[in-house]
XYZ file of C-alpha atoms in Angstrom:
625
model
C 10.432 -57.795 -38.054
C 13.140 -60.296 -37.125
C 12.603 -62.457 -40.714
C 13.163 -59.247 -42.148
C 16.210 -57.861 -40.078
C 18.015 -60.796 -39.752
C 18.578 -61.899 -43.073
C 19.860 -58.808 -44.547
C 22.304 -58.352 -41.913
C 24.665 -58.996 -44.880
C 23.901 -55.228 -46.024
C 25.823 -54.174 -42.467
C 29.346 -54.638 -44.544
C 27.998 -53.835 -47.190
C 26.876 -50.502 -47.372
C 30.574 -49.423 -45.719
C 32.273 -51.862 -48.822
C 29.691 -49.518 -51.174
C 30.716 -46.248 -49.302
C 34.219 -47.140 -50.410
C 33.803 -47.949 -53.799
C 31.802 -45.221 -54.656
C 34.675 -42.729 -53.510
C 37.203 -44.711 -54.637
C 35.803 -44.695 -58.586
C 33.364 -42.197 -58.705
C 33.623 -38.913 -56.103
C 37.063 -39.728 -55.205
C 37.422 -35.711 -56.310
C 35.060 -33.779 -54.264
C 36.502 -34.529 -50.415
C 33.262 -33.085 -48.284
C 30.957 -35.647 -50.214
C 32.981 -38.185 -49.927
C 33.164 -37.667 -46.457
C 29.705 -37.043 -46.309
C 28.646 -40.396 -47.978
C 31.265 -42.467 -45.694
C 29.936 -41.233 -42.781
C 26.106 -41.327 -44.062
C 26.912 -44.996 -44.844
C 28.548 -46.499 -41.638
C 25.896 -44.329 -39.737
C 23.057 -46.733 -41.412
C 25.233 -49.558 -40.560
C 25.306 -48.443 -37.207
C 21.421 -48.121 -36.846
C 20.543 -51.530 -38.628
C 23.353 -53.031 -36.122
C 21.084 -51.498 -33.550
C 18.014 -53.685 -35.038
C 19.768 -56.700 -35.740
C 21.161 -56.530 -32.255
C 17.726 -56.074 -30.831
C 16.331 -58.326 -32.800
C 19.564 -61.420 -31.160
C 18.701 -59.977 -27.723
C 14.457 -59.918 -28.180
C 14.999 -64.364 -27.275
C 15.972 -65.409 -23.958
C 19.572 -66.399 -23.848
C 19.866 -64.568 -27.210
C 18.560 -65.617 -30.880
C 21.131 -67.539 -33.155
C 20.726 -67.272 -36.908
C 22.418 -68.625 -39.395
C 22.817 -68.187 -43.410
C 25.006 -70.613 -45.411
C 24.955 -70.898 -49.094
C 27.737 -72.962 -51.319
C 30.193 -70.136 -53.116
C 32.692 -72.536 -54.897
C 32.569 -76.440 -55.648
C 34.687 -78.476 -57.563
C 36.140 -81.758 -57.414
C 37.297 -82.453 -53.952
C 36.705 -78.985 -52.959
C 34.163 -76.895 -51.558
C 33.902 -73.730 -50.121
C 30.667 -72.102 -48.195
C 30.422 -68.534 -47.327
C 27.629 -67.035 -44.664
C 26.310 -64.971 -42.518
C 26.743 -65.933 -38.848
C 24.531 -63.690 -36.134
C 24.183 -64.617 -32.582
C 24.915 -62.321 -28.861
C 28.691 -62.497 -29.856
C 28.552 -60.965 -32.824
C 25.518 -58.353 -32.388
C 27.836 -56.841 -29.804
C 30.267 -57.025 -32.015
C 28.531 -55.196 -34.778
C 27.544 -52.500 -32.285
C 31.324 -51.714 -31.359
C 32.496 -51.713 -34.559
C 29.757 -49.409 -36.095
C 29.664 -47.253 -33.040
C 32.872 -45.894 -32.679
C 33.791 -46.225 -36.614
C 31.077 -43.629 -37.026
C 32.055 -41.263 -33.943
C 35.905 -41.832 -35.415
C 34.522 -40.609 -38.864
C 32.503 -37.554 -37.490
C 35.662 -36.687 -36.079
C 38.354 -37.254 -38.537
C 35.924 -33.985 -40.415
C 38.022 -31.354 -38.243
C 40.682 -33.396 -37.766
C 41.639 -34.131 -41.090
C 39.950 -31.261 -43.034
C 43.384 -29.454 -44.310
C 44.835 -32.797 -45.474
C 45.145 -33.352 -49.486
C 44.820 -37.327 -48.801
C 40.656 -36.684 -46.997
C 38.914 -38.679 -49.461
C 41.211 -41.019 -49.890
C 41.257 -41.372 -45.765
C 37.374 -41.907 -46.105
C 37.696 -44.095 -48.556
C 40.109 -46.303 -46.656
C 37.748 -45.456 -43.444
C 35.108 -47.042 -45.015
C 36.735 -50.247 -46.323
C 38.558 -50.960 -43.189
C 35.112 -50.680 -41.366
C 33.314 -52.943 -43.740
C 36.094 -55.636 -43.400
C 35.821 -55.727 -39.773
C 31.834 -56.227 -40.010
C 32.305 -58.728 -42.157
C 35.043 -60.888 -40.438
C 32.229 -59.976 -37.453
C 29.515 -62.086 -39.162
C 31.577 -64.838 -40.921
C 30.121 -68.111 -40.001
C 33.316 -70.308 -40.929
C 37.294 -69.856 -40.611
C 38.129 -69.632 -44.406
C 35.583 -66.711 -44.608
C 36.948 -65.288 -41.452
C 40.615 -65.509 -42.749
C 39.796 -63.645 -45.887
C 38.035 -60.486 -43.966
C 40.973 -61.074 -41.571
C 43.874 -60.180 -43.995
C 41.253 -57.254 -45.411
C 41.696 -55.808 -41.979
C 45.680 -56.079 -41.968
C 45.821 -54.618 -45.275
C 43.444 -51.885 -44.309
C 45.925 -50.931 -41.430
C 48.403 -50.888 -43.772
C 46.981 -48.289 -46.066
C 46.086 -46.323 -42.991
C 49.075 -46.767 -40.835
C 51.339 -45.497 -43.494
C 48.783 -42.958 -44.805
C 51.196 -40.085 -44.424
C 53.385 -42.237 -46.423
C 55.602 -39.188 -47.111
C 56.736 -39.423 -43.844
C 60.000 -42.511 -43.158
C 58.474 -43.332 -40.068
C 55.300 -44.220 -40.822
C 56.270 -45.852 -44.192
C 58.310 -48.198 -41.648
C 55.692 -48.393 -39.380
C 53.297 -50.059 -41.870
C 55.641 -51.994 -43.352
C 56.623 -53.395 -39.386
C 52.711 -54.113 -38.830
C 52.898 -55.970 -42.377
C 55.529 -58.512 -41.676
C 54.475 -59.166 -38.506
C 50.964 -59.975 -38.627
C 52.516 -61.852 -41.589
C 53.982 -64.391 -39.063
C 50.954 -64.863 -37.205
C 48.748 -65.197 -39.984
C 50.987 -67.715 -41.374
C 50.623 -69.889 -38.352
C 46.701 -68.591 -38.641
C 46.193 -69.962 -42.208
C 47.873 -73.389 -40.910
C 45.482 -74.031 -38.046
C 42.643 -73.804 -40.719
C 44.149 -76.022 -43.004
C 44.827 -78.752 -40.306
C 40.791 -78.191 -38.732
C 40.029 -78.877 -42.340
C 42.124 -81.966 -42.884
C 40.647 -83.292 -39.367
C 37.222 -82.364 -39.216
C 35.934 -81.386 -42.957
C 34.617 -78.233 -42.369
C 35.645 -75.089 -41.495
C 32.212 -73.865 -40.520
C 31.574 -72.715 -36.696
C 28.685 -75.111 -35.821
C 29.992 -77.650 -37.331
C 33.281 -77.749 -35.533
C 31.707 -76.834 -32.422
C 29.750 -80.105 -32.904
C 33.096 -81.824 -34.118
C 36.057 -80.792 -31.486
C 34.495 -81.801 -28.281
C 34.328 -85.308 -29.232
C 37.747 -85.532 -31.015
C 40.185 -86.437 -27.733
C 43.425 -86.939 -29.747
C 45.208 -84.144 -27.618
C 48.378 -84.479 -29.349
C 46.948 -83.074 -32.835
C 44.769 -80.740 -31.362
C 46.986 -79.159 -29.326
C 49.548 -78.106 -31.599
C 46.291 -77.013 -34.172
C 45.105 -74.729 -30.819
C 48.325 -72.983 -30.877
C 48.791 -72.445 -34.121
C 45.470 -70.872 -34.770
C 46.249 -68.399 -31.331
C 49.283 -67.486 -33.372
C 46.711 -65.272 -35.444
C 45.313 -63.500 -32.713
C 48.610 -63.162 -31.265
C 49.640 -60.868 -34.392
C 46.176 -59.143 -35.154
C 46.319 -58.152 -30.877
C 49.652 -57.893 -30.307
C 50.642 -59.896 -28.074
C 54.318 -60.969 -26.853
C 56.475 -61.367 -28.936
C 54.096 -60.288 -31.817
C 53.742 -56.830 -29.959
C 56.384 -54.923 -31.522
C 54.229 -53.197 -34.407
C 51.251 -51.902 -32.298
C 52.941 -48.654 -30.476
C 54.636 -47.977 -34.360
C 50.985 -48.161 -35.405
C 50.380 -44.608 -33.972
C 52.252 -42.955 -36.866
C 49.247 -42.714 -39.004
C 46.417 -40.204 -38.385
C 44.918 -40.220 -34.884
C 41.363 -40.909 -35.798
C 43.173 -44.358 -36.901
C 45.043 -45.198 -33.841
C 41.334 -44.523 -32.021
C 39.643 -46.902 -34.560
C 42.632 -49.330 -34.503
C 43.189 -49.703 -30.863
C 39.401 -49.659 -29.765
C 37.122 -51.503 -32.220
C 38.858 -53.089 -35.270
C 41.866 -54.627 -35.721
C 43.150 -55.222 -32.126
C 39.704 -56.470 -31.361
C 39.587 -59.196 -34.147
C 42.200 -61.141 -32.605
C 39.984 -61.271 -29.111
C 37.067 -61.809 -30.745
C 38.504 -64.509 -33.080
C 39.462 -66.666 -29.431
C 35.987 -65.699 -27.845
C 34.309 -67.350 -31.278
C 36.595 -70.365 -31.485
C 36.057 -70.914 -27.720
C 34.906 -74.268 -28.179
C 38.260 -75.026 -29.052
C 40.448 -73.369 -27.093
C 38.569 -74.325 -24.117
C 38.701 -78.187 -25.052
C 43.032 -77.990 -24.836
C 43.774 -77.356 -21.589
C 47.331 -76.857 -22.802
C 46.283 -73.644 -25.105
C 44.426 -72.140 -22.171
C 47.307 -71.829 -20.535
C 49.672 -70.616 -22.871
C 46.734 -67.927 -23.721
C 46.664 -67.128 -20.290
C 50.452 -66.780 -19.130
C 50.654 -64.687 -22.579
C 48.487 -62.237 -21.565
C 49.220 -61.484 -18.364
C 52.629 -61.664 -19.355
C 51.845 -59.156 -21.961
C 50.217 -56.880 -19.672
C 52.866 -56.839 -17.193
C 55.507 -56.243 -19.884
C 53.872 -52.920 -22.137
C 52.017 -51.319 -18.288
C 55.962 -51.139 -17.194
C 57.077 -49.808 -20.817
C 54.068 -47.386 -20.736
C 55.691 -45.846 -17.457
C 58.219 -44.125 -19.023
C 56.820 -43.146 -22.629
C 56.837 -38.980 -23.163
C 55.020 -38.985 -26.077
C 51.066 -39.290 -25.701
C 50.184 -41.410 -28.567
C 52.450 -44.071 -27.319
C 51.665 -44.198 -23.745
C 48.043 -44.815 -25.273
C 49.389 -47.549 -27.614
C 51.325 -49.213 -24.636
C 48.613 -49.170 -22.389
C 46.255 -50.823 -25.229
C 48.612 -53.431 -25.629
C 48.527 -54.332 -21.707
C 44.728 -54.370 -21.733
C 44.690 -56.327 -24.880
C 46.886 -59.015 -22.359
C 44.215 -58.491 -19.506
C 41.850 -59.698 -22.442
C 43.603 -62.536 -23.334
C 44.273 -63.498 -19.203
C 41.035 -63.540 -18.890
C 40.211 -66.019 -21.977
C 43.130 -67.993 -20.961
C 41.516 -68.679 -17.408
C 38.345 -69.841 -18.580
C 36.320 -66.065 -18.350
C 35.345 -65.857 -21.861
C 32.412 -63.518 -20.800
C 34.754 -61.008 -18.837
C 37.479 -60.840 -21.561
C 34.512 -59.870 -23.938
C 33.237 -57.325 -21.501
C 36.216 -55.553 -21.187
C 36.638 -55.314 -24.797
C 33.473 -53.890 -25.260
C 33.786 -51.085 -22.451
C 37.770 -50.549 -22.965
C 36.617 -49.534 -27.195
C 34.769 -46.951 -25.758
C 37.490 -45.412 -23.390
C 40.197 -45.933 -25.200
C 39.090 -44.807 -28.878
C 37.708 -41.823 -25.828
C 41.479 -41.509 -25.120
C 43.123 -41.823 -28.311
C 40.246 -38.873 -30.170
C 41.074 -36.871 -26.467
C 44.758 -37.396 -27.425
C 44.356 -36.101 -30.914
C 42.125 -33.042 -29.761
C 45.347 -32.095 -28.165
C 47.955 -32.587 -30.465
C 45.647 -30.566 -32.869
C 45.630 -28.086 -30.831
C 49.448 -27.898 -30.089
C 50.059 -27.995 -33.777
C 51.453 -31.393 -33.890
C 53.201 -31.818 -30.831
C 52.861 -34.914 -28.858
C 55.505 -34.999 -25.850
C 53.733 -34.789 -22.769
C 56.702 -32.802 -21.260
C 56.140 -29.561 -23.559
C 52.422 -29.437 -22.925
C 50.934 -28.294 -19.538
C 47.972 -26.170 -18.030
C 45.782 -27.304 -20.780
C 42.903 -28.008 -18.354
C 42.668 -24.149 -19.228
C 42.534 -23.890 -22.741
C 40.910 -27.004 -23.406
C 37.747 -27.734 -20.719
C 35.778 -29.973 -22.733
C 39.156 -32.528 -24.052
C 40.285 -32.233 -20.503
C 37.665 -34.130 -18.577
C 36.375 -36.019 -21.230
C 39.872 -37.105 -21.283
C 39.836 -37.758 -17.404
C 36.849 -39.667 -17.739
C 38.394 -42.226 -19.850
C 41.588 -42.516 -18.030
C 39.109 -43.151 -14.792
C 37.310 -45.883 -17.058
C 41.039 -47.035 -17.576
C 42.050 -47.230 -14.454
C 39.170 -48.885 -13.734
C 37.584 -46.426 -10.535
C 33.864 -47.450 -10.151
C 31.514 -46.772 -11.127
C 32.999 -45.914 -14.790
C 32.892 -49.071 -16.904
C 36.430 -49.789 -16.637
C 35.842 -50.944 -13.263
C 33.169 -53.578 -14.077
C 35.031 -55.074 -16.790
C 38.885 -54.943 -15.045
C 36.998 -56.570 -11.771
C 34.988 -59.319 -13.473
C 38.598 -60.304 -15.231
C 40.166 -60.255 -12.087
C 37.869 -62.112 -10.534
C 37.871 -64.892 -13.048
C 41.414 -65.718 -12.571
C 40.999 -65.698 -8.540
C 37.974 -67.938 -8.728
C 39.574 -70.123 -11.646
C 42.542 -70.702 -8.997
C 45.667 -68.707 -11.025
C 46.151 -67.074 -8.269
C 49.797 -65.289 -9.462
C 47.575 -64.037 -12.645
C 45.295 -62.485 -10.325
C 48.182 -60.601 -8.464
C 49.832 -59.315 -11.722
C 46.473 -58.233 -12.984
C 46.082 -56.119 -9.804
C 49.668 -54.585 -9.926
C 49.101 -54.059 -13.615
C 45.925 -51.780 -12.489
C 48.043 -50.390 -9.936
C 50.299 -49.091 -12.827
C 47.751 -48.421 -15.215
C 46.349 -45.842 -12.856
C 49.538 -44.497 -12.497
C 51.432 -43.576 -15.807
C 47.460 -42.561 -16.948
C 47.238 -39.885 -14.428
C 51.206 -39.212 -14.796
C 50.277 -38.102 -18.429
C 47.295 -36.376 -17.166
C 48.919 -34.197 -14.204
C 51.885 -33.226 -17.015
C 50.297 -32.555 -19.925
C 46.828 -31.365 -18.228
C 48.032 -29.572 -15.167
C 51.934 -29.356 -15.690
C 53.163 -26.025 -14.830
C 54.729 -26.056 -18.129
C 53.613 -22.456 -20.049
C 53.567 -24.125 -23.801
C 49.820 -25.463 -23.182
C 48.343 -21.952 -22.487
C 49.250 -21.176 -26.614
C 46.147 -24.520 -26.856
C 42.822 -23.683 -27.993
C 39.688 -26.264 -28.162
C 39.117 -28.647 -30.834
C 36.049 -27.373 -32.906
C 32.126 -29.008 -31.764
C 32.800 -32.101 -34.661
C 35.676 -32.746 -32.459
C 34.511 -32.417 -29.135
C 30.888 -34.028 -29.477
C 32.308 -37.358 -30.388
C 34.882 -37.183 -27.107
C 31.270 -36.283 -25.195
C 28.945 -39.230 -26.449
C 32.303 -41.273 -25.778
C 32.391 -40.159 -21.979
C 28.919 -40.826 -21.730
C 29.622 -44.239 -23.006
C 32.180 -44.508 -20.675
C 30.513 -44.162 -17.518
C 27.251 -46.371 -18.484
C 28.334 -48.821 -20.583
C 29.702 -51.050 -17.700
C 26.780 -50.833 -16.172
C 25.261 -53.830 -18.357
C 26.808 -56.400 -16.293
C 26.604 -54.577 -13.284
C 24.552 -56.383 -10.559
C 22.270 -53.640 -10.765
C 21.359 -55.141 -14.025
C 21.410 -58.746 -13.017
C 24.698 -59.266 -15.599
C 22.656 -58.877 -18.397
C 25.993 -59.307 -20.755
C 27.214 -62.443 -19.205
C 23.284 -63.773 -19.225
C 23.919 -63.448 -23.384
C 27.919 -63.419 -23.907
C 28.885 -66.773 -22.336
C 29.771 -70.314 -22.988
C 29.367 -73.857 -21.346
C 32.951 -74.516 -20.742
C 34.094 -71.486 -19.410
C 33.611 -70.047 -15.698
C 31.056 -66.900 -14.596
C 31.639 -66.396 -10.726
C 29.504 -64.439 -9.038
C 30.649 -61.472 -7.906
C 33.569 -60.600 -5.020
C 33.011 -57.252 -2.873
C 36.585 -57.581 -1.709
C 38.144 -57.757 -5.154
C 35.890 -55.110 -6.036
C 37.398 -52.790 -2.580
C 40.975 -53.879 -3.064
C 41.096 -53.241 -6.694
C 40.024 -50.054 -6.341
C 42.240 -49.108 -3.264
C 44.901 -50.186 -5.494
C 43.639 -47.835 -8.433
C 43.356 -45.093 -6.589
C 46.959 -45.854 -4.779
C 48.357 -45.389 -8.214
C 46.630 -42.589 -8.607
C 47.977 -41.517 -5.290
C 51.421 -41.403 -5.998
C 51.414 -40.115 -9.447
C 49.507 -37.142 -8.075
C 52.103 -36.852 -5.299
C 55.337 -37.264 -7.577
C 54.066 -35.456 -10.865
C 51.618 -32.782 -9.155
C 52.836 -31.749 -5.950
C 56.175 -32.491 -6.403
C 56.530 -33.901 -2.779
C 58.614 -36.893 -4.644
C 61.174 -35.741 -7.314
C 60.459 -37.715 -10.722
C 64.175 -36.842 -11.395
C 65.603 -37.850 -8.260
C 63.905 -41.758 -9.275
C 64.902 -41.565 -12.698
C 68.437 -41.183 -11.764
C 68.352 -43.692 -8.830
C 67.130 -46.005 -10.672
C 69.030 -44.915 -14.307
C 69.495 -48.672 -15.717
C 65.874 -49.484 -15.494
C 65.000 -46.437 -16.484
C 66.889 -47.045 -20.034
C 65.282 -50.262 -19.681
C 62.087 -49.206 -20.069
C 62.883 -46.388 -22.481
C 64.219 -48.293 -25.016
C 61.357 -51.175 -24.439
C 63.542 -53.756 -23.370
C 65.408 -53.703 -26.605
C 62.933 -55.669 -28.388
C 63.116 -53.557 -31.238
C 67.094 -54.061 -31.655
C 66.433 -57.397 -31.062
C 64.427 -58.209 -33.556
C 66.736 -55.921 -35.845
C 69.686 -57.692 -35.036
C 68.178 -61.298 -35.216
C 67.267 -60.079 -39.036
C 70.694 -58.714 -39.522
C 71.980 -62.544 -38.741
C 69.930 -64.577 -40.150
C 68.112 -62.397 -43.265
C 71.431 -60.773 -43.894
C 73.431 -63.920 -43.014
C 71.480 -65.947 -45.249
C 71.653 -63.243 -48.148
C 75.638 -63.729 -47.472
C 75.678 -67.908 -47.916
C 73.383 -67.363 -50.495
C 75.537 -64.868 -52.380
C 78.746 -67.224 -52.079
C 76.913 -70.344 -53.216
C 75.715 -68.399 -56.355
C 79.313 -67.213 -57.135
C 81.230 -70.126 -56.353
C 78.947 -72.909 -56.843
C 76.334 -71.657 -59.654
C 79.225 -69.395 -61.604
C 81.689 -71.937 -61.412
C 79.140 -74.793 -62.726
C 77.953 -72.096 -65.436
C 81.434 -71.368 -66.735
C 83.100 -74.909 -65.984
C 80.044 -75.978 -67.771
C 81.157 -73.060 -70.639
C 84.325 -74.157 -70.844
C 83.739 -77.625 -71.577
C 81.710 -76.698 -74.149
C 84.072 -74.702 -76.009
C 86.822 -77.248 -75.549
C 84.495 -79.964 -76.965
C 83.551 -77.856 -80.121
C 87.508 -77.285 -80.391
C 88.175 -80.896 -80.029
C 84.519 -81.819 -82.708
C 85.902 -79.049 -85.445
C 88.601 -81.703 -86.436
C 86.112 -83.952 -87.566
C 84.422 -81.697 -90.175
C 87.298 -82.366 -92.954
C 85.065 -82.272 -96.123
C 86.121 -85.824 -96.860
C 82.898 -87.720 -97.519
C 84.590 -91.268 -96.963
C 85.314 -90.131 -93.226
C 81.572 -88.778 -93.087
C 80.358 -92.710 -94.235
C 83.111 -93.923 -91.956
C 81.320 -92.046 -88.864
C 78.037 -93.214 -89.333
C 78.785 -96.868 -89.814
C 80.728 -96.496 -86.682
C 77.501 -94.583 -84.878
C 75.439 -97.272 -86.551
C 77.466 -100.311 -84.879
C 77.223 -98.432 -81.374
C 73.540 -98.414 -81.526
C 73.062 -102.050 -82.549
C 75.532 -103.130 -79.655
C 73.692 -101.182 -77.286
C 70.457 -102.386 -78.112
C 71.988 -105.962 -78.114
C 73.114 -105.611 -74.573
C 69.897 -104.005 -73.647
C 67.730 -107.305 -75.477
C 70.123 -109.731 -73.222
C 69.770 -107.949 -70.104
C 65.957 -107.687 -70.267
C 65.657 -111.725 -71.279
C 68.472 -112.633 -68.355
């Protein structure tokens, strides 16, 4: 069973990659089978992910196979590509395939009336089979091409209602930016190749370990995070992730949960062996995320629109990811991506149910009482912001704890306070959306009706997921995750009951107050916005980033566009016509010399003649002095 499964785990991208083309040149006009045969498709990737990941998980500690065959040689070059399948990367697999199929299922009612549905399926399809197959890639140069398949796949997606200004923007903002990161990315792999020789996983894991010339490898370390810091958003990367939410919700689910955000994580949890070998990186990974947590968990506080409180609380548990890689807790920061894609793509489908069913709208503040209306999105929805706000024993809980706990027990003690006040306010502006648009007294919500049952069974098998899923590394299951997802170097300490009590006193303190200021009103919301107006604004407008950024292009893109523009009209012109000029004055001045007379003709070329034999005289006694 296993020689069979294992080796054609390459059909797992595959059959997504053939789902795509086959709508894209061939059905591309009938929507309903196109859907049909995208979701048939990543539902058989889904089932052999199931086999391949039983088949990893059948060996103690977890099987490891691996396929390499040469794709390009040439003189001085040569480039492998492979298949790469060990505990990491089965888990991946199931993530990825899971909630890509759910999101699909899904995306049926909530895209059915749009005249773009097979294209969206088509798109669906190709973004899923680029994730699987930067997944399994078993070297960097493999990785990096499936990598920028992924960015480009967001940016069909984000900007699929490219009608719209904002979201045209909003894909071209996700563009540049990963641009940046990439570009530091694609340096780091050209450096581990000029170093080492290979690009491929084992063999650098054999490689780094012994190589102890800290100040090359250090500056390699950081530039490679640089990708990971654009694919997951981190600080000051960040900016395009909550502008991601433009395109249809289904994406932002299948975005923030399982594929792109999640490449960046899973690209430092597979190059581990590296990261963990520079102390210097580890910290700068570290103070990065939990300074990116802190920052978008305060932003989040504020947000009225529902998609972006979503997309700002995915960016602080994206940092909570990266805190926890940066302090040595490779296994938590895995965990919690694995149990935060089911909650949050949980959230962002929940979210969508709802702005389906106020025809379009997405401000919080005109929703209310849709508990009512809408039984089935409301406590699915509740479940997931639970699992958020990590309240045990939903899977949030195990996940958010064992991160915590890794930075305590690794000795960053000030990481482990701002990961507790970030759950603190995680558990707050979660339940603030939920108590306004759920159980606001606002009248707008009773108009709501439920989503349809291809809706609302994916946000059920989601909650489900939810609450269980954390369970795997539970100590009711002896950690089974962390006995497969771990590595030498970095730190699994056993478990804490009083980080497990206080973190969830603190949870349920934020839940607390946002019940008490946003439900029964015995603290007025607008009585703290307007004491404390500046940081309000502050918040609002997300620290200014975005006009920072928009001003730093206006100086130096537009600046340089300015110099740029002078130098071509006074320098370039001004050569072009002096250059002109001269011309014309010299074919003035040479016209005088065409006279007809044939003596003067004779006369010029014994003169020419005489030039060239002095010249080459001077040149013969040069050479022999």
């Amino acid at each position: 069973m296993i020689e069979f499964i294992l080796p054609n785990a390459w059909l797992i991208p595959f059959l997504p990659f053939l789902g795509f083309a086959l709508i894209a040149l061939f059905i591309h006009r009938w929507p309903k089978i196109s859907a049909g045969v995208s979701i048939a498709f990543i539902g058989t990737a889904f089932i052999f992910s199931l086999l391949v990941a039983s088949a990893v998980f059948s060996e103690p500690g977890g099987a490891v196979y691996e396929f390499t065959t040469r794709w390009l040689e040439m003189s001085g070059l040569k480039v492998d590509m492979g298949l790469l399948l060990d505990p990491l990367s089965a888990v991946m697999l199931i993530v990825v395939t899971s909630i890509a199929t759910l999101v699909q299922i899904y995306s049926i009612g909530y895209m059915k009336e749009d005249p773009g549905f097979a294209s969206y399926y088509a798109y669906q399809s190709l973004f899923a089979a680029s994730m699987l197959g930067l997944v399994l890639s078993n070297n960097f140069g493999q990785m990096f091409v499936f990598w920028e398949l992924v960015g480009i796949c967001s940016y069909f997606l984000i900007g699929f209602w490219f009608g719209l200004p904002s979201a045209k923007n909003a894909a071209i903002k996700a563009f540049v930016t990963n641009r940046v990161g990439d570009f530091g990315f694609l340096l780091g792999i050209l450096f581990l190749q000029i170093i080492f020789g290979t690009l491929a996983f084992s063999g650098l894991a054999e490689a780094v370990p012994e190589y102890t010339n800290m100040a090359v490898l250090v500056p390699v370390a950081l530039l490679l995070f640089l990708g990971p810091m654009g694919k997951s958003a981190q600080f000051p990367l960040h900016v395009w992730l909550p502008d991601a939410m433009e395109g249809p919700t289904p994406v932002s689910a299948l975005i923030h949960a399982a594929t792109m955000v999640a490449a960046g994580v899973y690209l430092v949890a597979r190059a581990f062996f590296i990261f963990s070998s520079v102390p210097e990186a580890m910290t700068v990974i570290a103070v990065i995320g939990g300074f990116t947590a802190l920052f978008a968990a305060t932003i989040a506080l504020v947000q009225n629109d529902i998609k972006r409180i979503l997309a700002y609380s995915t960016l602080s548990q994206l940092g909570y990811m990266m805190m926890a890689m940066g302090v040595g807790a490779m296994t938590a920061g895995m965990f919690h991506l694995t149990t935060h894609a089911f909650f949050k793509s949980l959230l962002f489908l929940g979210a969508g149910s709802v702005i389906h069913a106020m025809a379009g709208e997405q401000d919080i503040w005109k929703m209310g009482n849709l508990h009512k209306k809408m039984p089935v999105t409301t406590w699915t929805f509740i479940i997931g912001a639970l699992a958020l706000a990590g309240i045990p024993p939903l899977s949030g809980f195990w996940s958010k704890d064992e991160i915590l706990l890794g930075a305590f027990a690794s000795g960053h003690y000030g990481l482990y306070i701002l990961g507790a006040f970030v759950a603190f306010l995680t558990a707050f502006y979660m339940f603030r959306l939920i108590f306004v648009a759920f159980f606001g007294s606002n009248k707008e919500g009773e108009h709501a009706h439920e989503s349809p049952g291809v809706m609302t069974m994916p946000l059920i098998i989601l909650a489900v997921a939810a609450v269980f899923v954390g369970f795997v590394n539970s100590p009711f299951m002896h950690h089974v995750f962390g006995e497969f997802i771990n590595h030498p170097m970095g730190i699994q300490p056993h478990p804490s009951s009083m980080i497990m009590i206080s973190s969830s006193l603190i949870a349920v303190a934020g839940i607390v107050l946002a019940w008490l200021i946003y439900q029964k009103q015995a603290i007025s919301h607008l009585a703290i916005r307007e004491r404390f107006k500046g940081i309000h604004q502050l918040l609002q407008n997300k620290y200014y980033m975005d006009e920072f950024y928009a001003r730093m292009g206006q100086i130096f893109v537009y600046g340089a566009a300015q110099v740029m523009f002078w130098f071509d009209i006074h320098v370039i012109n001004a050569f072009v016509d002096l250059l002109a000029r001269f011309t014309g004055k010299s074919g003035d001045t040479l016209k005088y010399t065409e006279d007809g007379q044939v003596q003067n003709y004779a006369l010029y070329m014994v003169a020419g003649a005489l030039i060239l034999v002095v010249v080459a005289t001077m040149a013969a006694v040069s050479v022999i002095a």
